[in-house]
PDB file of C-alpha atoms in Angstrom:
ATOM      1  CA  UNK A  30       0.000   0.000   0.000  1.00  0.00           C
ATOM      2  CA  UNK A  31       1.288   3.452  -0.895  1.00  0.00           C
ATOM      3  CA  UNK A  32       1.276   6.597   1.223  1.00  0.00           C
ATOM      4  CA  UNK A  33      -0.537   9.485  -0.468  1.00  0.00           C
ATOM      5  CA  UNK A  34       2.343  11.963  -0.553  1.00  0.00           C
ATOM      6  CA  UNK A  35       0.732  14.136  -3.213  1.00  0.00           C
ATOM      7  CA  UNK A  36      -2.027  15.125  -0.784  1.00  0.00           C
ATOM      8  CA  UNK A  37       0.601  16.094   1.775  1.00  0.00           C
ATOM      9  CA  UNK A  38       2.400  18.233  -0.815  1.00  0.00           C
ATOM     10  CA  UNK A  39      -0.882  19.811  -1.876  1.00  0.00           C
ATOM     11  CA  UNK A  40      -1.674  20.958   1.660  1.00  0.00           C
ATOM     12  CA  UNK A  41       1.780  22.549   1.924  1.00  0.00           C
ATOM     13  CA  UNK A  42       1.269  24.239  -1.458  1.00  0.00           C
ATOM     14  CA  UNK A  43      -2.023  25.710  -0.252  1.00  0.00           C
ATOM     15  CA  UNK A  44      -0.211  27.353   2.649  1.00  0.00           C
ATOM     16  CA  UNK A  45       2.426  28.643   0.222  1.00  0.00           C
ATOM     17  CA  UNK A  46      -0.217  30.157  -2.065  1.00  0.00           C
ATOM     18  CA  UNK A  47      -1.725  32.015   0.885  1.00  0.00           C
ATOM     19  CA  UNK A  48       1.696  33.481   1.674  1.00  0.00           C
ATOM     20  CA  UNK A  49       2.499  34.512  -1.906  1.00  0.00           C
ATOM     21  CA  UNK A  50      -0.721  36.522  -2.115  1.00  0.00           C
ATOM     22  CA  UNK A  51       0.816  39.057   0.276  1.00  0.00           C
ATOM     23  CA  UNK A  52       4.516  38.836  -0.620  1.00  0.00           C
ATOM     24  CA  UNK A  53       6.788  38.600  -3.652  1.00  0.00           C
ATOM     25  CA  UNK A  54       9.163  35.685  -3.049  1.00  0.00           C
ATOM     26  CA  UNK A  55      12.161  35.112  -5.280  1.00  0.00           C
ATOM     27  CA  UNK A  56      14.229  31.934  -5.598  1.00  0.00           C
ATOM     28  CA  UNK A  57      17.488  31.651  -7.516  1.00  0.00           C
ATOM     29  CA  UNK A  58      18.872  28.269  -8.562  1.00  0.00           C
ATOM     30  CA  UNK A  59      22.485  27.863  -9.641  1.00  0.00           C
ATOM     31  CA  UNK A  60      24.235  24.991 -11.394  1.00  0.00           C
ATOM     32  CA  UNK A  61      27.814  24.497 -12.586  1.00  0.00           C
ATOM     33  CA  UNK A  62      28.148  22.643 -15.906  1.00  0.00           C
ATOM     34  CA  UNK A  63      24.937  20.678 -15.262  1.00  0.00           C
ATOM     35  CA  UNK A  64      23.941  17.548 -17.155  1.00  0.00           C
ATOM     36  CA  UNK A  65      20.610  17.162 -18.938  1.00  0.00           C
ATOM     37  CA  UNK A  66      18.996  15.576 -15.903  1.00  0.00           C
ATOM     38  CA  UNK A  67      19.878  18.552 -13.711  1.00  0.00           C
ATOM     39  CA  UNK A  68      18.645  21.027 -16.312  1.00  0.00           C
ATOM     40  CA  UNK A  69      15.379  19.118 -16.560  1.00  0.00           C
ATOM     41  CA  UNK A  70      14.989  19.199 -12.778  1.00  0.00           C
ATOM     42  CA  UNK A  71      15.655  22.939 -12.607  1.00  0.00           C
ATOM     43  CA  UNK A  72      13.064  23.582 -15.296  1.00  0.00           C
ATOM     44  CA  UNK A  73      10.495  21.537 -13.406  1.00  0.00           C
ATOM     45  CA  UNK A  74      11.446  23.473 -10.272  1.00  0.00           C
ATOM     46  CA  UNK A  75      10.850  26.714 -12.172  1.00  0.00           C
ATOM     47  CA  UNK A  76       7.453  25.498 -13.376  1.00  0.00           C
ATOM     48  CA  UNK A  77       6.477  24.624  -9.815  1.00  0.00           C
ATOM     49  CA  UNK A  78       7.599  28.025  -8.546  1.00  0.00           C
ATOM     50  CA  UNK A  79       5.549  29.791 -11.203  1.00  0.00           C
ATOM     51  CA  UNK A  80       2.438  27.833 -10.213  1.00  0.00           C
ATOM     52  CA  UNK A  81       2.894  29.125  -6.657  1.00  0.00           C
ATOM     53  CA  UNK A  82       3.535  32.754  -7.670  1.00  0.00           C
ATOM     54  CA  UNK A  83       7.229  32.556  -6.788  1.00  0.00           C
ATOM     55  CA  UNK A  84       9.706  34.322  -9.053  1.00  0.00           C
ATOM     56  CA  UNK A  85      12.441  31.924 -10.082  1.00  0.00           C
ATOM     57  CA  UNK A  86      15.696  32.429 -11.972  1.00  0.00           C
ATOM     58  CA  UNK A  87      18.099  29.746 -13.149  1.00  0.00           C
ATOM     59  CA  UNK A  88      21.818  30.451 -13.535  1.00  0.00           C
ATOM     60  CA  UNK A  89      23.932  27.956 -15.476  1.00  0.00           C
ATOM     61  CA  UNK A  90      27.579  28.666 -14.698  1.00  0.00           C
ATOM     62  CA  UNK A  91      30.938  27.568 -16.097  1.00  0.00           C
ATOM     63  CA  UNK A  92      33.013  27.334 -12.921  1.00  0.00           C
ATOM     64  CA  UNK A  93      32.947  27.023  -9.148  1.00  0.00           C
ATOM     65  CA  UNK A  94      34.683  30.415  -8.969  1.00  0.00           C
ATOM     66  CA  UNK A  95      31.743  32.109 -10.686  1.00  0.00           C
ATOM     67  CA  UNK A  96      29.360  30.154  -8.455  1.00  0.00           C
ATOM     68  CA  UNK A  97      31.141  31.524  -5.388  1.00  0.00           C
ATOM     69  CA  UNK A  98      30.838  35.082  -6.688  1.00  0.00           C
ATOM     70  CA  UNK A  99      27.127  34.635  -7.396  1.00  0.00           C
ATOM     71  CA  UNK A 100      26.448  33.142  -3.974  1.00  0.00           C
ATOM     72  CA  UNK A 101      28.023  36.151  -2.277  1.00  0.00           C
ATOM     73  CA  UNK A 102      26.055  38.479  -4.543  1.00  0.00           C
ATOM     74  CA  UNK A 103      22.687  36.825  -3.949  1.00  0.00           C
ATOM     75  CA  UNK A 104      23.294  36.458  -0.216  1.00  0.00           C
ATOM     76  CA  UNK A 105      23.470  40.275  -0.034  1.00  0.00           C
ATOM     77  CA  UNK A 106      20.631  40.925  -2.501  1.00  0.00           C
ATOM     78  CA  UNK A 107      17.508  41.824  -0.497  1.00  0.00           C
ATOM     79  CA  UNK A 108      15.224  40.942  -3.424  1.00  0.00           C
ATOM     80  CA  UNK A 109      16.391  37.298  -3.279  1.00  0.00           C
ATOM     81  CA  UNK A 110      14.760  35.193  -0.564  1.00  0.00           C
ATOM     82  CA  UNK A 111      16.023  31.707  -1.341  1.00  0.00           C
ATOM     83  CA  UNK A 112      19.216  30.241  -2.830  1.00  0.00           C
ATOM     84  CA  UNK A 113      19.412  26.749  -4.290  1.00  0.00           C
ATOM     85  CA  UNK A 114      22.623  25.116  -5.547  1.00  0.00           C
ATOM     86  CA  UNK A 115      22.258  22.085  -7.814  1.00  0.00           C
ATOM     87  CA  UNK A 116      24.254  18.985  -6.884  1.00  0.00           C
ATOM     88  CA  UNK A 117      26.500  17.208  -7.421  1.00  0.00           C
ATOM     89  CA  UNK A 118      29.095  19.955  -7.648  1.00  0.00           C
ATOM     90  CA  UNK A 119      32.040  19.525 -10.042  1.00  0.00           C
ATOM     91  CA  UNK A 120      34.777  17.155  -8.935  1.00  0.00           C
ATOM     92  CA  UNK A 121      37.182  18.861  -6.537  1.00  0.00           C
ATOM     93  CA  UNK A 122      34.735  21.513  -5.374  1.00  0.00           C
ATOM     94  CA  UNK A 123      34.735  22.130  -1.619  1.00  0.00           C
ATOM     95  CA  UNK A 124      31.156  21.445  -0.486  1.00  0.00           C
ATOM     96  CA  UNK A 125      31.686  23.070   2.902  1.00  0.00           C
ATOM     97  CA  UNK A 126      33.126  26.284   1.479  1.00  0.00           C
ATOM     98  CA  UNK A 127      30.262  26.570  -0.998  1.00  0.00           C
ATOM     99  CA  UNK A 128      27.697  26.063   1.763  1.00  0.00           C
ATOM    100  CA  UNK A 129      29.366  28.714   3.918  1.00  0.00           C
ATOM    101  CA  UNK A 130      28.904  31.308   1.160  1.00  0.00           C
ATOM    102  CA  UNK A 131      25.122  31.060   1.367  1.00  0.00           C
ATOM    103  CA  UNK A 132      23.397  33.346   3.850  1.00  0.00           C
ATOM    104  CA  UNK A 133      21.953  30.939   6.476  1.00  0.00           C
ATOM    105  CA  UNK A 134      18.647  32.842   6.304  1.00  0.00           C
ATOM    106  CA  UNK A 135      18.371  32.141   2.546  1.00  0.00           C
ATOM    107  CA  UNK A 136      19.713  28.602   2.693  1.00  0.00           C
ATOM    108  CA  UNK A 137      16.492  26.885   1.622  1.00  0.00           C
ATOM    109  CA  UNK A 138      18.235  23.517   1.280  1.00  0.00           C
ATOM    110  CA  UNK A 139      19.625  23.611   4.796  1.00  0.00           C
ATOM    111  CA  UNK A 140      23.233  22.894   3.808  1.00  0.00           C
ATOM    112  CA  UNK A 141      24.963  25.721   5.678  1.00  0.00           C
ATOM    113  CA  UNK A 142      26.693  24.428   8.858  1.00  0.00           C
ATOM    114  CA  UNK A 143      24.841  27.096  10.858  1.00  0.00           C
ATOM    115  CA  UNK A 144      21.526  25.499   9.952  1.00  0.00           C
ATOM    116  CA  UNK A 145      22.803  21.972  10.472  1.00  0.00           C
ATOM    117  CA  UNK A 146      24.038  23.061  13.893  1.00  0.00           C
ATOM    118  CA  UNK A 147      20.603  24.443  14.754  1.00  0.00           C
ATOM    119  CA  UNK A 148      19.226  20.931  14.463  1.00  0.00           C
ATOM    120  CA  UNK A 149      21.178  19.961  17.574  1.00  0.00           C
ATOM    121  CA  UNK A 150      19.020  22.432  19.495  1.00  0.00           C
ATOM    122  CA  UNK A 151      15.787  21.214  17.952  1.00  0.00           C
ATOM    123  CA  UNK A 152      15.483  24.165  15.564  1.00  0.00           C
ATOM    124  CA  UNK A 153      14.313  22.829  12.195  1.00  0.00           C
ATOM    125  CA  UNK A 154      13.242  25.924  10.239  1.00  0.00           C
ATOM    126  CA  UNK A 155      16.156  25.390   7.846  1.00  0.00           C
ATOM    127  CA  UNK A 156      16.543  21.627   8.146  1.00  0.00           C
ATOM    128  CA  UNK A 157      17.640  19.903   4.917  1.00  0.00           C
ATOM    129  CA  UNK A 158      14.516  19.759   2.759  1.00  0.00           C
ATOM    130  CA  UNK A 159      14.549  16.028   2.070  1.00  0.00           C
ATOM    131  CA  UNK A 160      14.961  15.199   5.752  1.00  0.00           C
ATOM    132  CA  UNK A 161      12.176  17.674   6.558  1.00  0.00           C
ATOM    133  CA  UNK A 162       9.978  15.972   3.946  1.00  0.00           C
ATOM    134  CA  UNK A 163      10.497  12.580   5.586  1.00  0.00           C
ATOM    135  CA  UNK A 164       9.541  14.035   8.972  1.00  0.00           C
ATOM    136  CA  UNK A 165       6.442  15.651   7.434  1.00  0.00           C
ATOM    137  CA  UNK A 166       5.340  12.338   5.928  1.00  0.00           C
ATOM    138  CA  UNK A 167       5.950  10.422   9.155  1.00  0.00           C
ATOM    139  CA  UNK A 168       4.161  13.034  11.268  1.00  0.00           C
ATOM    140  CA  UNK A 169       1.070  12.804   9.068  1.00  0.00           C
ATOM    141  CA  UNK A 170       1.147   9.003   8.854  1.00  0.00           C
ATOM    142  CA  UNK A 171       2.131   7.603  12.240  1.00  0.00           C
ATOM    143  CA  UNK A 172       3.388   8.325  15.771  1.00  0.00           C
ATOM    144  CA  UNK A 173       7.147   7.796  15.924  1.00  0.00           C
ATOM    145  CA  UNK A 174       7.489   8.068  19.718  1.00  0.00           C
ATOM    146  CA  UNK A 175       9.283   4.970  20.968  1.00  0.00           C
ATOM    147  CA  UNK A 176       9.318   3.357  17.533  1.00  0.00           C
ATOM    148  CA  UNK A 177      12.376   1.505  16.222  1.00  0.00           C
ATOM    149  CA  UNK A 178      13.557   3.398  13.148  1.00  0.00           C
ATOM    150  CA  UNK A 179      16.312   2.173  10.851  1.00  0.00           C
ATOM    151  CA  UNK A 180      17.863   4.691   8.458  1.00  0.00           C
ATOM    152  CA  UNK A 181      19.960   3.258   5.630  1.00  0.00           C
ATOM    153  CA  UNK A 182      22.316   6.016   4.482  1.00  0.00           C
ATOM    154  CA  UNK A 183      24.339   8.625   6.356  1.00  0.00           C
ATOM    155  CA  UNK A 184      24.519  11.645   4.037  1.00  0.00           C
ATOM    156  CA  UNK A 185      24.648  15.213   5.343  1.00  0.00           C
ATOM    157  CA  UNK A 186      21.333  15.992   3.679  1.00  0.00           C
ATOM    158  CA  UNK A 187      19.278  12.934   4.656  1.00  0.00           C
ATOM    159  CA  UNK A 188      20.601  10.249   6.992  1.00  0.00           C
ATOM    160  CA  UNK A 189      22.550  12.284   9.533  1.00  0.00           C
ATOM    161  CA  UNK A 190      20.141  15.236   9.969  1.00  0.00           C
ATOM    162  CA  UNK A 191      17.164  12.878   9.934  1.00  0.00           C
ATOM    163  CA  UNK A 192      18.617  10.856  12.804  1.00  0.00           C
ATOM    164  CA  UNK A 193      18.915  14.021  14.898  1.00  0.00           C
ATOM    165  CA  UNK A 194      15.390  15.144  13.998  1.00  0.00           C
ATOM    166  CA  UNK A 195      13.895  11.786  14.961  1.00  0.00           C
ATOM    167  CA  UNK A 196      15.690  11.886  18.300  1.00  0.00           C
ATOM    168  CA  UNK A 197      14.190  15.270  19.207  1.00  0.00           C
ATOM    169  CA  UNK A 198      12.358  14.888  22.520  1.00  0.00           C
ATOM    170  CA  UNK A 199       8.870  15.395  21.116  1.00  0.00           C
ATOM    171  CA  UNK A 200       9.505  12.514  18.676  1.00  0.00           C
ATOM    172  CA  UNK A 201      11.794  10.292  20.785  1.00  0.00           C
ATOM    173  CA  UNK A 202      12.232   7.532  18.236  1.00  0.00           C
ATOM    174  CA  UNK A 203      14.887   4.870  18.773  1.00  0.00           C
ATOM    175  CA  UNK A 204      17.176   5.352  15.798  1.00  0.00           C
ATOM    176  CA  UNK A 205      19.724   3.091  14.130  1.00  0.00           C
ATOM    177  CA  UNK A 206      21.779   4.534  11.256  1.00  0.00           C
ATOM    178  CA  UNK A 207      23.142   1.918   8.857  1.00  0.00           C
ATOM    179  CA  UNK A 208      25.700   2.242   6.065  1.00  0.00           C
ATOM    180  CA  UNK A 209      28.065   0.278   3.826  1.00  0.00           C
ATOM    181  CA  UNK A 210      30.023  -1.092   6.792  1.00  0.00           C
ATOM    182  CA  UNK A 211      26.961  -2.217   8.747  1.00  0.00           C
ATOM    183  CA  UNK A 212      26.960  -5.913   9.569  1.00  0.00           C
ATOM    184  CA  UNK A 213      23.797  -8.050   9.456  1.00  0.00           C
ATOM    185  CA  UNK A 214      21.758  -5.221   7.963  1.00  0.00           C
ATOM    186  CA  UNK A 215      18.812  -7.532   7.259  1.00  0.00           C
ATOM    187  CA  UNK A 216      18.467  -8.374  10.945  1.00  0.00           C
ATOM    188  CA  UNK A 217      18.238  -4.703  11.851  1.00  0.00           C
ATOM    189  CA  UNK A 218      15.716  -3.769   9.171  1.00  0.00           C
ATOM    190  CA  UNK A 219      13.571  -6.827   9.924  1.00  0.00           C
ATOM    191  CA  UNK A 220      13.111  -5.604  13.499  1.00  0.00           C
ATOM    192  CA  UNK A 221      12.255  -2.018  12.562  1.00  0.00           C
ATOM    193  CA  UNK A 222       8.849  -0.393  12.778  1.00  0.00           C
ATOM    194  CA  UNK A 223      10.007   2.184  10.242  1.00  0.00           C
ATOM    195  CA  UNK A 224      12.694   1.826   7.567  1.00  0.00           C
ATOM    196  CA  UNK A 225      14.048   4.863   5.712  1.00  0.00           C
ATOM    197  CA  UNK A 226      16.270   4.044   2.755  1.00  0.00           C
ATOM    198  CA  UNK A 227      18.455   6.594   0.961  1.00  0.00           C
ATOM    199  CA  UNK A 228      21.294   4.768  -0.757  1.00  0.00           C
ATOM    200  CA  UNK A 229      20.800   5.537  -4.459  1.00  0.00           C
ATOM    201  CA  UNK A 230      20.554   1.883  -5.530  1.00  0.00           C
ATOM    202  CA  UNK A 231      17.475   0.735  -7.385  1.00  0.00           C
ATOM    203  CA  UNK A 232      15.516  -1.990  -5.596  1.00  0.00           C
ATOM    204  CA  UNK A 233      18.005  -2.186  -2.741  1.00  0.00           C
ATOM    205  CA  UNK A 234      15.460  -2.912   0.023  1.00  0.00           C
ATOM    206  CA  UNK A 235      13.987  -6.369  -0.601  1.00  0.00           C
ATOM    207  CA  UNK A 236      10.739  -7.818   0.842  1.00  0.00           C
ATOM    208  CA  UNK A 237      12.625 -10.267   3.050  1.00  0.00           C
ATOM    209  CA  UNK A 238      14.432  -7.355   4.725  1.00  0.00           C
ATOM    210  CA  UNK A 239      11.287  -5.855   6.306  1.00  0.00           C
ATOM    211  CA  UNK A 240       8.571  -7.182   8.568  1.00  0.00           C
ATOM    212  CA  UNK A 241       4.886  -7.265   7.735  1.00  0.00           C
ATOM    213  CA  UNK A 242       3.103  -3.879   8.067  1.00  0.00           C
ATOM    214  CA  UNK A 243       6.309  -1.897   8.564  1.00  0.00           C
ATOM    215  CA  UNK A 244       6.345   1.689   7.301  1.00  0.00           C
ATOM    216  CA  UNK A 245       8.937   2.252   4.561  1.00  0.00           C
ATOM    217  CA  UNK A 246      10.133   5.663   3.352  1.00  0.00           C
ATOM    218  CA  UNK A 247      11.856   5.486  -0.041  1.00  0.00           C
ATOM    219  CA  UNK A 248      14.138   8.491  -0.581  1.00  0.00           C
ATOM    220  CA  UNK A 249      15.939   7.020  -3.591  1.00  0.00           C
ATOM    221  CA  UNK A 250      15.723   8.381  -7.131  1.00  0.00           C
ATOM    222  CA  UNK A 251      17.261   6.146  -9.793  1.00  0.00           C
ATOM    223  CA  UNK A 252      16.789   5.845 -13.540  1.00  0.00           C
ATOM    224  CA  UNK A 253      16.457   2.318 -14.912  1.00  0.00           C
ATOM    225  CA  UNK A 254      15.477   1.751 -18.557  1.00  0.00           C
ATOM    226  CA  UNK A 255      14.414   5.392 -18.801  1.00  0.00           C
ATOM    227  CA  UNK A 256      12.092   4.999 -15.811  1.00  0.00           C
ATOM    228  CA  UNK A 257      12.431   6.697 -12.417  1.00  0.00           C
ATOM    229  CA  UNK A 258      12.497   4.130  -9.617  1.00  0.00           C
ATOM    230  CA  UNK A 259      13.326   4.172  -5.930  1.00  0.00           C
ATOM    231  CA  UNK A 260      15.612   2.265  -3.579  1.00  0.00           C
ATOM    232  CA  UNK A 261      12.778  -0.071  -2.565  1.00  0.00           C
ATOM    233  CA  UNK A 262      11.895  -3.234  -4.460  1.00  0.00           C
ATOM    234  CA  UNK A 263       8.297  -2.968  -5.805  1.00  0.00           C
ATOM    235  CA  UNK A 264       7.397  -6.219  -4.022  1.00  0.00           C
ATOM    236  CA  UNK A 265       7.832  -4.512  -0.631  1.00  0.00           C
ATOM    237  CA  UNK A 266       4.601  -2.588  -1.233  1.00  0.00           C
ATOM    238  CA  UNK A 267       2.661  -5.864  -0.921  1.00  0.00           C
ATOM    239  CA  UNK A 268       3.540  -6.231   2.760  1.00  0.00           C
ATOM    240  CA  UNK A 269       4.335  -2.669   3.928  1.00  0.00           C
ATOM    241  CA  UNK A 270       3.099   0.913   3.785  1.00  0.00           C
ATOM    242  CA  UNK A 271       5.517   2.578   1.338  1.00  0.00           C
ATOM    243  CA  UNK A 272       6.120   6.009  -0.181  1.00  0.00           C
ATOM    244  CA  UNK A 273       5.958   5.804  -4.001  1.00  0.00           C
ATOM    245  CA  UNK A 274       8.685   6.808  -6.455  1.00  0.00           C
ATOM    246  CA  UNK A 275       8.009   9.041  -8.283  1.00  0.00           C
ATOM    247  CA  UNK A 276       5.342  11.033  -6.473  1.00  0.00           C
ATOM    248  CA  UNK A 277       6.600  10.425  -2.955  1.00  0.00           C
ATOM    249  CA  UNK A 278       9.304  12.065  -0.856  1.00  0.00           C
ATOM    250  CA  UNK A 279      10.360  14.171  -3.857  1.00  0.00           C
ATOM    251  CA  UNK A 280       7.061  16.028  -4.256  1.00  0.00           C
ATOM    252  CA  UNK A 281       6.921  16.797  -0.537  1.00  0.00           C
ATOM    253  CA  UNK A 282      10.552  17.979  -0.613  1.00  0.00           C
ATOM    254  CA  UNK A 283       9.813  20.431  -3.431  1.00  0.00           C
ATOM    255  CA  UNK A 284       6.686  21.674  -1.664  1.00  0.00           C
ATOM    256  CA  UNK A 285       8.682  22.333   1.514  1.00  0.00           C
ATOM    257  CA  UNK A 286      11.431  24.145  -0.408  1.00  0.00           C
ATOM    258  CA  UNK A 287       8.919  26.490  -2.083  1.00  0.00           C
ATOM    259  CA  UNK A 288       7.060  27.030   1.168  1.00  0.00           C
ATOM    260  CA  UNK A 289      10.315  27.993   2.825  1.00  0.00           C
ATOM    261  CA  UNK A 290      11.035  30.652   0.192  1.00  0.00           C
ATOM    262  CA  UNK A 291       7.524  32.076   0.654  1.00  0.00           C
ATOM    263  CA  UNK A 292       7.866  32.176   4.441  1.00  0.00           C
ATOM    264  CA  UNK A 293      11.210  33.959   4.235  1.00  0.00           C
ATOM    265  CA  UNK A 294       9.690  36.609   1.952  1.00  0.00           C
ATOM    266  CA  UNK A 295       6.584  37.049   4.090  1.00  0.00           C
ATOM    267  CA  UNK A 296       8.564  37.476   7.303  1.00  0.00           C
ATOM    268  CA  UNK A 297      11.206  39.857   6.089  1.00  0.00           C
ATOM    269  CA  UNK A 298      14.083  37.412   5.698  1.00  0.00           C
ATOM    270  CA  UNK A 299      13.218  34.972   8.497  1.00  0.00           C
ATOM    271  CA  UNK A 300      11.485  31.605   8.272  1.00  0.00           C
TER     272      UNK A 300
END
């Protein structure tokens, strides 16, 4: 059975529309030598912004040096409310230094160390959007208090921040973070009430790895035979409640990102 993530995204969009009726939000998205997939995503992002009355500009750049200059420029520009940097960055680029150039109050992706640090104090206004989307879905689907949650993946934008967010006292989940060095992964996932998988490998989570009626959040986006698929084997849906791919975590993530830009604009630079 699938979780209706589109309805969740729609409710967030409705809040965004109410905000954009009284403000003029602007989002800028930057990419360095992007591939066709990234360009396609940015165009879909632009279309979504337009539907929500958010001004959106795309900047395709030739070098990390120019990206750095633009980030400093837009961080100071009072007409810009949100800054998005497409990933992955070119090989050799310093992710931390790029993140530090973005004004924390315009960091809609939640990559700046200031915003990641805020998570340790329970402040999630600028939490990484994908992690925030997972929390939104869980909050609207189940009660995570005391539940055993297994996260597969430890990235700075999903696994690590999500573990901190789930441990916040009002959620108080029991969290296990797994990765490539984890031993007996199947034993851990089979005991979990909730499994969150973000590894970037199509069909990675198999039916035998999860128990009956577990809740599974599929964060993966993979392209196989020109089709977008997740990290969860389709057979898992027969025994668990699962987020679909496409139309799952991704649509909620985009809705949260746009909502964040609108809230920044409506509150004079603060979420």
